[in-house]
């Protein structure tokens, strides 16, 4: 069900 | 240099259990305020953030920023040599390439010392914004573990719907489907088992159950778990550690069809 998103598309590198 | 002492080795053992399925190697970032870990799993779907505050140790000393690159499989091997009730002290020098671990039995008549080889780990650090979530659900960690285990019989995905009535976990697969609904409970005698919901607006999200099952390895660390959610953003699954800090997991949702 649905496409798994990546966590690093939500949080930016510091 | 770093020197930190915990009254029971069991705590570090449990913390390791809580992250070692997700992360193989990571930096333990030590500074004067405590020890922090941030690491993504190899597929970059989940992120674990661990904080152990300095005041949770007695004593704690770390005079400069010290990243300790640790292979968790290796650390696990050494921690198997510690008794649950042993007093645990970890030490590292500023320029050293090992972590010293000392396990001391409660009556101090047995002292064991191990050295873990450290490694250079070049890890990406992500900025996690302070977020106001639309739904914050506090529930029994054991109940959350059971729901994840039960629904994994049905599917490898789980849908979470939160309304003001309650939180519903559901799964649909080849064998059929199933769901568990927990109603917000106001007058439960046993506080540990109550479910409380703070809701700004209803949310509906789909996640991979496999990761939730990794997260629930943290169940022995806390009787409660807090799920913080907004539509289309990662869920935050948090286990608070008494007087010490927290283990937080972030999991990216599944989106669309």
mmCIF file of C-alpha atoms in Angstrom, chain A residues 1-8 10-14, chain B residues 44-45 124-127 232 234 252-256:
data_model
loop_
_atom_site.group_PDB
_atom_site.id
_atom_site.type_symbol
_atom_site.label_atom_id
_atom_site.label_comp_id
_atom_site.label_asym_id
_atom_site.label_seq_id
_atom_site.Cartn_x
_atom_site.Cartn_y
_atom_site.Cartn_z
ATOM 1 C CA UNK A 1 0.000 0.000 0.000
ATOM 2 C CA UNK A 2 1.550 3.260 -1.066
ATOM 3 C CA UNK A 3 5.111 4.274 -1.803
ATOM 4 C CA UNK A 4 7.656 4.273 0.994
ATOM 5 C CA UNK A 5 9.195 7.718 1.394
ATOM 6 C CA UNK A 6 12.774 8.327 2.585
ATOM 7 C CA UNK A 7 13.345 10.017 5.906
ATOM 8 C CA UNK A 8 15.990 12.340 4.469
ATOM 9 C CA UNK A 10 11.787 15.373 5.252
ATOM 10 C CA UNK A 11 14.831 16.416 7.288
ATOM 11 C CA UNK A 12 17.679 18.492 5.881
ATOM 12 C CA UNK A 13 21.344 17.754 6.557
ATOM 13 C CA UNK A 14 22.948 20.109 9.078
ATOM 14 C CA UNK B 44 17.104 5.781 4.939
ATOM 15 C CA UNK B 45 13.482 5.154 5.892
ATOM 16 C CA UNK B 124 25.226 12.502 7.884
ATOM 17 C CA UNK B 125 23.519 14.545 10.597
ATOM 18 C CA UNK B 126 19.964 15.681 9.921
ATOM 19 C CA UNK B 127 18.270 18.722 11.427
ATOM 20 C CA UNK B 232 2.205 13.230 5.260
ATOM 21 C CA UNK B 234 7.261 11.183 9.587
ATOM 22 C CA UNK B 252 8.726 8.182 6.957
ATOM 23 C CA UNK B 253 5.158 7.404 5.897
ATOM 24 C CA UNK B 254 4.009 5.517 2.845
ATOM 25 C CA UNK B 255 2.240 7.919 0.526
ATOM 26 C CA UNK B 256 -0.322 7.473 -2.264
#
